[in-house]
Amino acid sequence: MTTAMVSLMIVLLLLGFPMLIPLIGATMLGFFVFFAGIKPDIMVQQMIEGVKPAALIAVPMFIFAADIITKGHSADRLLDLVMRFVGHVKGGLAVTTAATCTLFGAVSGSTQATVVAIGGPLRPKMLKAGYKDDFVIALTINASDIAFLIPPSIGMIIYGVISGTSIAELFIAGIGPGLLILAMFSAYSVAYAVVNKIPTTEKATWGERFDAIKGAIWPLGFPVIIVGGIYGGIFSPTEAASVSVLYALILEVVVFRSLKLREIPEIALSTGLITAVVFILVAAGAAFSWTISFAQIPQAIIGGLGLEESGPTMVLIAISIAFFIGCMFVDPIVVILVLVPIFAPLVKAAGLDPVLVGTIIVLQVAVGSATPPFGCDIFTAIAIFKRPYFDVIRGTPPFIFMLLLASALLIMFPQIALFLRDLAFR
Amino acid sequence: AEWKFAIEEIEGSVQDRYAQEFKRLIEEKSGGDITVTIYPYGSLGTSAALTELVTQGAIQFANSSPGHLGTLVSEVQVFSIPYLLSQNDEVNKKVLSESDVIYETLQSSFHEKNLHLLTMYPEGDMVWTANKEIRSPQDFDNFKMRTMVSPMLVEAYSAFGASPTPMPYGEVYGGLQLKQIDGQVNPVFAIQEMKFYEVQDYMIFAGQQEFTTTVVTNNDWFQNELSADERKMVNETIGELADYIFDVKREFATERLEMIKEAKPDITIIELTEEERAVFREAAQRVRDKYVEMTGESGKMVLEGLQADIKEAEEEMGAS
Amino acid sequence: MSDERPAAATDGGDGTEHEPGQGHGGRPRGWLAPLSAADRVIARVEAIILAYGVLLMAANSVGNVVGRFVFGRSLYFTEEINQFLIVLVTFVGLGYAARKGRHIRMSAVYDQFGDTGRKALMLLIAGGTAAVMFVLAWYSWSYVDGLARRGTVTPSLQIPLYLTYLWVPVGFVITGIQYVLTVVRNLQSPDVFISYEQIDAYDEVEETAL
Ligand code: NA
Ligand code: NA
């Protein structure tokens, strides 16, 4: 059954069918051939359930806010400010992009929202500065995925619940690896800028910088409101997205008068279209993963590996591979829900620290989400940037390599994750 | 044959223990002819989805808690009424596993939806957590209490003097940590599993509600496709599990509370006195009216019948 | 240099805009004309639903924040309304995205073929996708019908759940029709069309318009 489903998916994918079709086609194969007698209505039920989780609402809201500030003045003013400070540094803009994605992702908790909110406005600037599009897109997607590691992280909460691990400890343990990856991406960005001779702009004077700060003072309210609102207990990270829509409207319509109120529905339409394009794949992915769970395919595959007698390192490697592959096809949360209990006995037998295991799992989830063919961030990037599938993934390999290197380092030196945890809790 | 049993909780939970024991007994009694596959939380969808899977016949058994099941069988929301069940465990055990109101009156509402109610069992007291002491409705003033989404619970916590605040379960930990909400209510095992105690200082036992769950099966399958022997085997097994799960519940209540105390020794545990409970009980009377308003004549019958059954059982057992 | 063209989601002024509903092939003639007029009306309705769906999501969520933080009262139905809106936007948008040729696909292999090969593949893709959409429309109708029969309600507003899902079968039917129209257009015209109104080319993606 697994072979038939995977083959069908690959064929439909390569023929160029809309991505919805490989996912639904494989699901239908499961329903019509392998579990005949079960009502196919359930496919539809699962598709609808797939888009209903409350946290998903942040995605269209951040898309909307980013659309508004890009059409208006805020985005330009913020970018102008960034350029005045880092434009003269080799790779400065790329490092800024990576750091901004990490920060925004850390706060919003949504990698897809980060791709939209940061990638949308920054990409044109980077292209103008001379970076190649494949690098820009890959950097945005992968830096956004660091969001999974830095708290608050929904992936860590789910893992904590399923495995009975302290969520507070997991949150702290994610910070080290998150920063390590950011450092790797930054180093690569600088190297990329040097090798490709990306021109720098002239160093701005402090007077010019001060002007830029003055120009960006209102838009600088975004991070203040989002971070302040969340940590001040006024709204949840999910709600922060909607609040930033409100703030964007106030800035562009009232303060800068760059947009007229009647132009807003048009922007909302563009947001709605992108949302639909991404969410229909979330829906199809939910139906597909239900089929996989129902048929108990992960249990069968992992049970067949015979890992019961292997040592801790082998178990960690097996976990990494399983989660990495799972997240290439299916929504990360579902992968955590399904695979964590299957691995639980192995983790226990190998005497592994559940916090370390959680960090490694969440890291793999981050890698998998940015990895073809079905990584959810890739869909988002295609919808936002309107580039063909292959253009979007072309720049990915160096990033995947760095992320895998980070995974290997984490397995070899668990202190990268556990150092801060031990400092805080032991 | 393979029977599929989906639970709403993770592996190692109360529901999992029930399902595992059910699996063991059925597989043993059927001499291996029947295997039971258990699907834990999240693998086949949300609670509401699981119930639908049973009505559609995709799976044979599922746990379904009244909070979710109420969207399909509205009368079952009677179990969301505060201070309805007894403060005596044995009374509740008798009522939940034997009451004619549940297995006849309420059962007919299940049958209308192609569901058959096999059993109900309690999973433990619903406990309040907070960062302040709560002993009276005044203490709940301006207190954002996270509850499940249900008009009954909104009514209940408004009646208690709190400000009921819905929030998705997965966001509760963060909401408590960042003080977006002030407290939440859940059974002890959930507070332990979800680590809410890490970000809360008080656990308050007010005895207002026992967290109950149902085990449902597809009625059509159960009545028409199973042989009489198989049906008998299921009913017998369910009967044997009533005592078993009660002990598991008690074990969880103590063990999980110990785990919390061990992980956070400075957590304050408050047991409200009879007098303090009486104030909340009085305040919650209006929730019964809300229930009748929502469910009409059939709900009224269920409520009155249950109240009578509980009273009778209390008198019989000499509890009050 | 198409690679270098800044094409953020919101770009609108780079000369690729067209009249909505007109497309590259011009207005259809003959027996398709009345159908096409009806289709334009549907397109407009879809656009309005998408735009106001998104606006309502924002208003609804902000309303809950204000209610909770300023007045200490949560709008207990916010989550339910947002779920309704997200289902609405996803499934109505499914058809709208098909119309605009915006569904995500992996075209790497497909792009290697010549015009005839791509045309043949596009006929297969559009025809196959239409078939899958109609199958899903059938089962979603059956699902929604089942919900209506069982009388499932939503948890907080206690309104019939099936009413909030009616868009799902409608969305699948509209999408199926869009892909049938794509087959028709590809049979009529020498060019390769990715949707009834969109010619197959990445750099000429039409902007959305209300
Ligand atoms: Na995060
Ligand atoms: Na993925």
Short mmCIF file of N, CA and C in Angstrom, two decimals, chain A residues 108-254:
data_model
loop_
_atom_site.label_atom_id
_atom_site.label_comp_id
_atom_site.label_asym_id
_atom_site.label_seq_id
_atom_site.Cartn_x
_atom_site.Cartn_y
_atom_site.Cartn_z
N SER A 108 6.20 35.16 16.45
CA SER A 108 4.91 34.81 15.86
C SER A 108 4.63 33.32 15.99
N GLY A 109 5.70 32.52 16.08
CA GLY A 109 5.50 31.09 16.21
C GLY A 109 5.10 30.40 14.92
N SER A 110 4.97 31.15 13.85
CA SER A 110 4.53 30.54 12.60
C SER A 110 5.58 30.74 11.51
N THR A 111 6.10 29.65 10.96
CA THR A 111 7.11 29.79 9.92
C THR A 111 6.50 30.36 8.65
N GLN A 112 5.27 29.92 8.36
CA GLN A 112 4.65 30.41 7.14
C GLN A 112 4.41 31.91 7.21
N ALA A 113 3.94 32.37 8.36
CA ALA A 113 3.69 33.80 8.53
C ALA A 113 5.00 34.57 8.38
N THR A 114 6.11 33.98 8.85
CA THR A 114 7.40 34.66 8.75
C THR A 114 7.86 34.80 7.31
N VAL A 115 7.69 33.72 6.55
CA VAL A 115 8.06 33.77 5.13
C VAL A 115 7.34 34.95 4.48
N VAL A 116 6.07 35.10 4.80
CA VAL A 116 5.27 36.16 4.21
C VAL A 116 5.68 37.53 4.72
N ALA A 117 5.72 37.67 6.03
CA ALA A 117 5.86 39.00 6.62
C ALA A 117 7.25 39.56 6.39
N ILE A 118 8.28 38.74 6.42
CA ILE A 118 9.64 39.24 6.25
C ILE A 118 10.09 39.09 4.80
N GLY A 119 9.82 37.92 4.24
CA GLY A 119 10.24 37.68 2.86
C GLY A 119 9.58 38.63 1.88
N GLY A 120 8.28 38.89 2.09
CA GLY A 120 7.55 39.77 1.18
C GLY A 120 8.25 41.10 0.98
N PRO A 121 8.44 41.88 2.03
CA PRO A 121 9.07 43.19 1.87
C PRO A 121 10.59 43.12 1.60
N LEU A 122 11.31 42.17 2.17
CA LEU A 122 12.78 42.19 2.06
C LEU A 122 13.29 41.65 0.72
N ARG A 123 12.53 40.74 0.11
CA ARG A 123 13.04 40.11 -1.11
C ARG A 123 13.36 41.12 -2.22
N PRO A 124 12.43 42.06 -2.55
CA PRO A 124 12.76 43.01 -3.62
C PRO A 124 14.03 43.80 -3.30
N LYS A 125 14.19 44.17 -2.04
CA LYS A 125 15.39 44.92 -1.64
C LYS A 125 16.66 44.11 -1.89
N MET A 126 16.61 42.83 -1.52
CA MET A 126 17.80 42.01 -1.68
C MET A 126 18.11 41.78 -3.16
N LEU A 127 17.06 41.61 -3.97
CA LEU A 127 17.27 41.43 -5.40
C LEU A 127 17.94 42.68 -5.97
N LYS A 128 17.45 43.84 -5.53
CA LYS A 128 17.99 45.10 -6.00
C LYS A 128 19.45 45.24 -5.60
N ALA A 129 19.76 44.74 -4.40
CA ALA A 129 21.13 44.85 -3.91
C ALA A 129 22.05 43.87 -4.63
N GLY A 130 21.52 42.97 -5.45
CA GLY A 130 22.38 42.10 -6.25
C GLY A 130 22.38 40.64 -5.84
N TYR A 131 21.61 40.25 -4.80
CA TYR A 131 21.53 38.83 -4.43
C TYR A 131 20.69 38.10 -5.45
N LYS A 132 21.05 36.84 -5.69
CA LYS A 132 20.27 36.01 -6.63
C LYS A 132 18.98 35.55 -5.95
N ASP A 133 17.95 35.42 -6.77
CA ASP A 133 16.64 35.08 -6.21
C ASP A 133 16.64 33.72 -5.50
N ASP A 134 17.34 32.74 -6.07
CA ASP A 134 17.29 31.41 -5.43
C ASP A 134 17.91 31.47 -4.03
N PHE A 135 18.94 32.27 -3.87
CA PHE A 135 19.53 32.44 -2.53
C PHE A 135 18.55 33.14 -1.59
N VAL A 136 17.94 34.20 -2.09
CA VAL A 136 17.04 35.00 -1.24
C VAL A 136 15.88 34.14 -0.74
N ILE A 137 15.27 33.39 -1.65
CA ILE A 137 14.10 32.60 -1.25
C ILE A 137 14.52 31.50 -0.28
N ALA A 138 15.61 30.82 -0.58
CA ALA A 138 16.05 29.73 0.30
C ALA A 138 16.41 30.26 1.69
N LEU A 139 17.06 31.41 1.71
CA LEU A 139 17.43 32.01 3.00
C LEU A 139 16.18 32.33 3.82
N THR A 140 15.19 32.94 3.15
CA THR A 140 13.96 33.31 3.86
C THR A 140 13.27 32.08 4.43
N ILE A 141 13.11 31.08 3.58
CA ILE A 141 12.38 29.88 4.01
C ILE A 141 13.10 29.23 5.19
N ASN A 142 14.40 29.06 5.05
CA ASN A 142 15.12 28.29 6.07
C ASN A 142 15.31 29.08 7.36
N ALA A 143 15.55 30.39 7.23
CA ALA A 143 15.70 31.19 8.45
C ALA A 143 14.37 31.24 9.20
N SER A 144 13.27 31.24 8.45
CA SER A 144 11.96 31.27 9.10
C SER A 144 11.75 30.01 9.94
N ASP A 145 12.34 28.93 9.51
CA ASP A 145 12.13 27.67 10.21
C ASP A 145 12.83 27.59 11.56
N ILE A 146 13.76 28.51 11.79
CA ILE A 146 14.38 28.56 13.12
C ILE A 146 13.30 28.86 14.16
N ALA A 147 12.18 29.45 13.68
CA ALA A 147 11.05 29.77 14.55
C ALA A 147 10.59 28.56 15.37
N PHE A 148 10.71 27.38 14.78
CA PHE A 148 10.27 26.17 15.49
C PHE A 148 11.07 25.95 16.77
N LEU A 149 12.35 26.38 16.74
CA LEU A 149 13.24 26.08 17.85
C LEU A 149 13.16 27.10 18.97
N ILE A 150 12.84 28.35 18.62
CA ILE A 150 12.88 29.41 19.62
C ILE A 150 11.49 29.66 20.18
N PRO A 151 11.34 29.71 21.49
CA PRO A 151 10.01 29.81 22.08
C PRO A 151 9.33 31.14 21.75
N PRO A 152 7.99 31.16 21.75
CA PRO A 152 7.10 30.02 21.95
C PRO A 152 7.03 29.14 20.70
N SER A 153 7.01 27.84 20.88
CA SER A 153 7.00 26.95 19.74
C SER A 153 5.91 25.91 19.91
N ILE A 154 4.97 25.91 19.01
CA ILE A 154 3.84 24.99 19.12
C ILE A 154 4.34 23.54 18.98
N GLY A 155 5.37 23.35 18.17
CA GLY A 155 5.93 22.00 18.01
C GLY A 155 6.44 21.46 19.34
N MET A 156 7.11 22.32 20.12
CA MET A 156 7.64 21.89 21.41
C MET A 156 6.51 21.61 22.40
N ILE A 157 5.46 22.42 22.34
CA ILE A 157 4.33 22.19 23.25
C ILE A 157 3.72 20.82 22.97
N ILE A 158 3.48 20.54 21.70
CA ILE A 158 2.87 19.25 21.35
C ILE A 158 3.80 18.11 21.78
N TYR A 159 5.09 18.25 21.49
CA TYR A 159 6.02 17.19 21.89
C TYR A 159 6.01 17.01 23.41
N GLY A 160 6.03 18.14 24.11
CA GLY A 160 6.04 18.09 25.58
C GLY A 160 4.84 17.33 26.13
N VAL A 161 3.70 17.58 25.54
CA VAL A 161 2.48 16.93 26.01
C VAL A 161 2.50 15.44 25.72
N ILE A 162 2.84 15.10 24.50
CA ILE A 162 2.80 13.70 24.09
C ILE A 162 3.83 12.88 24.85
N SER A 163 5.01 13.46 25.10
CA SER A 163 6.08 12.67 25.69
C SER A 163 6.16 12.89 27.21
N GLY A 164 5.34 13.81 27.74
CA GLY A 164 5.40 14.08 29.17
C GLY A 164 6.69 14.78 29.59
N THR A 165 7.17 15.70 28.76
CA THR A 165 8.40 16.42 29.06
C THR A 165 8.06 17.86 29.45
N SER A 166 8.88 18.43 30.33
CA SER A 166 8.64 19.82 30.75
C SER A 166 8.74 20.76 29.56
N ILE A 167 7.67 21.53 29.35
CA ILE A 167 7.66 22.46 28.23
C ILE A 167 8.63 23.61 28.48
N ALA A 168 8.71 24.05 29.73
CA ALA A 168 9.63 25.13 30.06
C ALA A 168 11.07 24.73 29.73
N GLU A 169 11.45 23.49 30.05
CA GLU A 169 12.81 23.03 29.74
C GLU A 169 13.03 22.93 28.24
N LEU A 170 12.03 22.45 27.53
CA LEU A 170 12.15 22.34 26.07
C LEU A 170 12.36 23.71 25.46
N PHE A 171 11.57 24.69 25.95
CA PHE A 171 11.69 26.04 25.40
C PHE A 171 13.12 26.54 25.54
N ILE A 172 13.70 26.35 26.71
CA ILE A 172 15.05 26.86 26.93
C ILE A 172 16.07 26.10 26.10
N ALA A 173 15.85 24.79 25.97
CA ALA A 173 16.81 23.97 25.23
C ALA A 173 16.83 24.31 23.75
N GLY A 174 15.74 24.86 23.23
CA GLY A 174 15.70 25.18 21.80
C GLY A 174 16.55 26.38 21.42
N ILE A 175 16.83 27.23 22.39
CA ILE A 175 17.50 28.49 22.08
C ILE A 175 18.91 28.28 21.53
N GLY A 176 19.70 27.40 22.18
CA GLY A 176 21.08 27.15 21.75
C GLY A 176 21.16 26.72 20.28
N PRO A 177 20.49 25.61 19.93
CA PRO A 177 20.53 25.18 18.53
C PRO A 177 19.98 26.24 17.58
N GLY A 178 18.96 26.99 18.01
CA GLY A 178 18.40 28.04 17.16
C GLY A 178 19.45 29.08 16.81
N LEU A 179 20.20 29.50 17.83
CA LEU A 179 21.23 30.51 17.60
C LEU A 179 22.39 29.94 16.78
N LEU A 180 22.70 28.65 17.03
CA LEU A 180 23.77 28.01 16.25
C LEU A 180 23.43 28.05 14.76
N ILE A 181 22.19 27.72 14.45
CA ILE A 181 21.78 27.70 13.04
C ILE A 181 21.81 29.11 12.47
N LEU A 182 21.35 30.08 13.25
CA LEU A 182 21.38 31.46 12.78
C LEU A 182 22.83 31.88 12.48
N ALA A 183 23.76 31.47 13.35
CA ALA A 183 25.18 31.80 13.13
C ALA A 183 25.68 31.16 11.84
N MET A 184 25.29 29.89 11.61
CA MET A 184 25.71 29.22 10.37
C MET A 184 25.18 29.95 9.14
N PHE A 185 23.90 30.30 9.19
CA PHE A 185 23.29 30.98 8.05
C PHE A 185 23.96 32.34 7.82
N SER A 186 24.30 33.03 8.91
CA SER A 186 24.93 34.34 8.76
C SER A 186 26.31 34.20 8.12
N ALA A 187 27.06 33.20 8.59
CA ALA A 187 28.40 32.99 8.03
C ALA A 187 28.28 32.68 6.54
N TYR A 188 27.31 31.82 6.21
CA TYR A 188 27.12 31.48 4.80
C TYR A 188 26.73 32.72 3.98
N SER A 189 25.90 33.58 4.57
CA SER A 189 25.47 34.79 3.87
C SER A 189 26.65 35.69 3.55
N VAL A 190 27.53 35.86 4.53
CA VAL A 190 28.70 36.71 4.31
C VAL A 190 29.59 36.09 3.23
N ALA A 191 29.81 34.77 3.35
CA ALA A 191 30.64 34.09 2.36
C ALA A 191 30.02 34.23 0.97
N TYR A 192 28.70 34.07 0.91
CA TYR A 192 27.99 34.20 -0.37
C TYR A 192 28.21 35.59 -0.96
N ALA A 193 28.10 36.61 -0.12
CA ALA A 193 28.24 37.99 -0.59
C ALA A 193 29.66 38.24 -1.09
N VAL A 194 30.63 37.67 -0.39
CA VAL A 194 32.02 37.89 -0.80
C VAL A 194 32.29 37.17 -2.12
N VAL A 195 31.92 35.88 -2.18
CA VAL A 195 32.20 35.08 -3.38
C VAL A 195 31.50 35.66 -4.60
N ASN A 196 30.24 36.06 -4.44
CA ASN A 196 29.48 36.57 -5.57
C ASN A 196 29.66 38.07 -5.77
N LYS A 197 30.58 38.66 -5.01
CA LYS A 197 30.89 40.08 -5.16
C LYS A 197 29.62 40.94 -5.15
N ILE A 198 28.78 40.73 -4.15
CA ILE A 198 27.58 41.56 -4.01
C ILE A 198 28.04 42.96 -3.61
N PRO A 199 27.67 43.96 -4.40
CA PRO A 199 28.16 45.31 -4.08
C PRO A 199 27.56 45.83 -2.76
N THR A 200 28.31 46.63 -2.08
CA THR A 200 27.78 47.27 -0.88
C THR A 200 27.45 48.71 -1.21
N THR A 201 26.61 49.32 -0.41
CA THR A 201 26.33 50.74 -0.62
C THR A 201 27.32 51.54 0.21
N GLU A 202 27.37 52.82 -0.09
CA GLU A 202 28.27 53.67 0.68
C GLU A 202 27.81 53.74 2.13
N LYS A 203 28.75 53.79 3.04
CA LYS A 203 28.40 53.87 4.44
C LYS A 203 27.65 55.16 4.73
N ALA A 204 26.49 55.02 5.39
CA ALA A 204 25.68 56.20 5.67
C ALA A 204 26.28 56.99 6.82
N THR A 205 26.04 58.30 6.79
CA THR A 205 26.50 59.13 7.91
C THR A 205 25.51 58.99 9.06
N TRP A 206 25.92 59.42 10.25
CA TRP A 206 25.00 59.32 11.39
C TRP A 206 23.81 60.23 11.20
N GLY A 207 24.01 61.33 10.47
CA GLY A 207 22.88 62.21 10.17
C GLY A 207 21.83 61.50 9.33
N GLU A 208 22.33 60.78 8.29
CA GLU A 208 21.41 60.03 7.43
C GLU A 208 20.70 58.93 8.22
N ARG A 209 21.47 58.31 9.09
CA ARG A 209 20.88 57.24 9.89
C ARG A 209 19.79 57.79 10.80
N PHE A 210 20.06 58.95 11.36
CA PHE A 210 19.09 59.54 12.26
C PHE A 210 17.80 59.87 11.50
N ASP A 211 17.98 60.40 10.28
CA ASP A 211 16.80 60.68 9.44
C ASP A 211 16.00 59.41 9.19
N ALA A 212 16.72 58.32 8.92
CA ALA A 212 16.04 57.05 8.63
C ALA A 212 15.26 56.57 9.86
N ILE A 213 15.87 56.76 11.03
CA ILE A 213 15.17 56.35 12.26
C ILE A 213 13.89 57.18 12.41
N LYS A 214 14.03 58.47 12.17
CA LYS A 214 12.88 59.35 12.29
C LYS A 214 11.77 58.92 11.32
N GLY A 215 12.18 58.59 10.09
CA GLY A 215 11.21 58.17 9.08
C GLY A 215 10.51 56.87 9.46
N ALA A 216 11.24 56.03 10.19
CA ALA A 216 10.71 54.68 10.46
C ALA A 216 10.11 54.58 11.86
N ILE A 217 9.95 55.71 12.51
CA ILE A 217 9.56 55.63 13.92
C ILE A 217 8.20 54.96 14.10
N TRP A 218 7.25 55.28 13.22
CA TRP A 218 5.92 54.64 13.31
C TRP A 218 6.00 53.14 12.99
N PRO A 219 6.60 52.80 11.84
CA PRO A 219 6.69 51.35 11.54
C PRO A 219 7.47 50.58 12.60
N LEU A 220 8.39 51.24 13.28
CA LEU A 220 9.12 50.53 14.34
C LEU A 220 8.18 50.12 15.47
N GLY A 221 6.97 50.69 15.45
CA GLY A 221 5.97 50.28 16.42
C GLY A 221 5.55 48.82 16.26
N PHE A 222 5.73 48.24 15.06
CA PHE A 222 5.32 46.84 14.86
C PHE A 222 5.95 45.89 15.86
N PRO A 223 7.30 45.82 15.88
CA PRO A 223 7.89 44.91 16.86
C PRO A 223 7.51 45.25 18.29
N VAL A 224 7.40 46.56 18.57
CA VAL A 224 7.05 46.97 19.94
C VAL A 224 5.67 46.43 20.31
N ILE A 225 4.72 46.62 19.37
CA ILE A 225 3.35 46.18 19.66
C ILE A 225 3.26 44.66 19.72
N ILE A 226 3.90 43.99 18.77
CA ILE A 226 3.78 42.52 18.74
C ILE A 226 4.45 41.92 19.98
N VAL A 227 5.70 42.30 20.20
CA VAL A 227 6.42 41.72 21.35
C VAL A 227 5.79 42.17 22.66
N GLY A 228 5.52 43.48 22.75
CA GLY A 228 4.93 44.01 23.98
C GLY A 228 3.57 43.40 24.26
N GLY A 229 2.77 43.27 23.22
CA GLY A 229 1.42 42.73 23.39
C GLY A 229 1.44 41.28 23.85
N ILE A 230 2.34 40.50 23.26
CA ILE A 230 2.39 39.08 23.63
C ILE A 230 2.96 38.91 25.03
N TYR A 231 4.11 39.55 25.28
CA TYR A 231 4.73 39.34 26.59
C TYR A 231 4.03 40.14 27.70
N GLY A 232 3.22 41.14 27.29
CA GLY A 232 2.44 41.86 28.29
C GLY A 232 1.11 41.17 28.58
N GLY A 233 0.87 40.01 27.95
CA GLY A 233 -0.35 39.26 28.24
C GLY A 233 -1.60 39.89 27.66
N ILE A 234 -1.44 40.78 26.66
CA ILE A 234 -2.62 41.42 26.09
C ILE A 234 -3.25 40.51 25.04
N PHE A 235 -2.41 39.89 24.23
CA PHE A 235 -2.97 38.97 23.23
C PHE A 235 -2.02 37.81 22.98
N SER A 236 -2.57 36.76 22.36
CA SER A 236 -1.77 35.57 22.07
C SER A 236 -0.97 35.80 20.80
N PRO A 237 0.06 35.00 20.56
CA PRO A 237 0.81 35.14 19.31
C PRO A 237 -0.11 35.06 18.09
N THR A 238 -1.13 34.22 18.16
CA THR A 238 -2.07 34.12 17.04
C THR A 238 -2.80 35.43 16.84
N GLU A 239 -3.25 36.01 17.95
CA GLU A 239 -4.02 37.25 17.83
C GLU A 239 -3.13 38.42 17.42
N ALA A 240 -1.82 38.32 17.74
CA ALA A 240 -0.90 39.40 17.38
C ALA A 240 -0.96 39.68 15.88
N ALA A 241 -1.19 38.63 15.11
CA ALA A 241 -1.26 38.79 13.66
C ALA A 241 -2.40 39.74 13.28
N SER A 242 -3.56 39.55 13.90
CA SER A 242 -4.70 40.40 13.58
C SER A 242 -4.48 41.82 14.08
N VAL A 243 -3.84 41.94 15.25
CA VAL A 243 -3.56 43.28 15.78
C VAL A 243 -2.60 44.01 14.84
N SER A 244 -1.65 43.28 14.25
CA SER A 244 -0.73 43.97 13.35
C SER A 244 -1.43 44.40 12.06
N VAL A 245 -2.50 43.70 11.67
CA VAL A 245 -3.31 44.17 10.54
C VAL A 245 -3.91 45.53 10.89
N LEU A 246 -4.46 45.60 12.08
CA LEU A 246 -5.08 46.86 12.52
C LEU A 246 -4.05 47.98 12.53
N TYR A 247 -2.87 47.69 13.08
CA TYR A 247 -1.82 48.72 13.16
C TYR A 247 -1.37 49.13 11.76
N ALA A 248 -1.22 48.15 10.87
CA ALA A 248 -0.82 48.46 9.49
C ALA A 248 -1.85 49.38 8.84
N LEU A 249 -3.12 49.10 9.06
CA LEU A 249 -4.17 49.95 8.48
C LEU A 249 -4.09 51.36 9.04
N ILE A 250 -3.90 51.46 10.33
CA ILE A 250 -3.82 52.79 10.95
C ILE A 250 -2.65 53.58 10.34
N LEU A 251 -1.48 52.91 10.25
CA LEU A 251 -0.31 53.60 9.69
C LEU A 251 -0.54 54.06 8.26
N GLU A 252 -0.95 53.13 7.42
CA GLU A 252 -0.99 53.45 5.99
C GLU A 252 -2.18 54.33 5.61
N VAL A 253 -3.32 54.11 6.27
CA VAL A 253 -4.51 54.86 5.88
C VAL A 253 -4.58 56.20 6.61
N VAL A 254 -4.25 56.18 7.91
CA VAL A 254 -4.43 57.40 8.70
C VAL A 254 -3.13 58.22 8.79
#
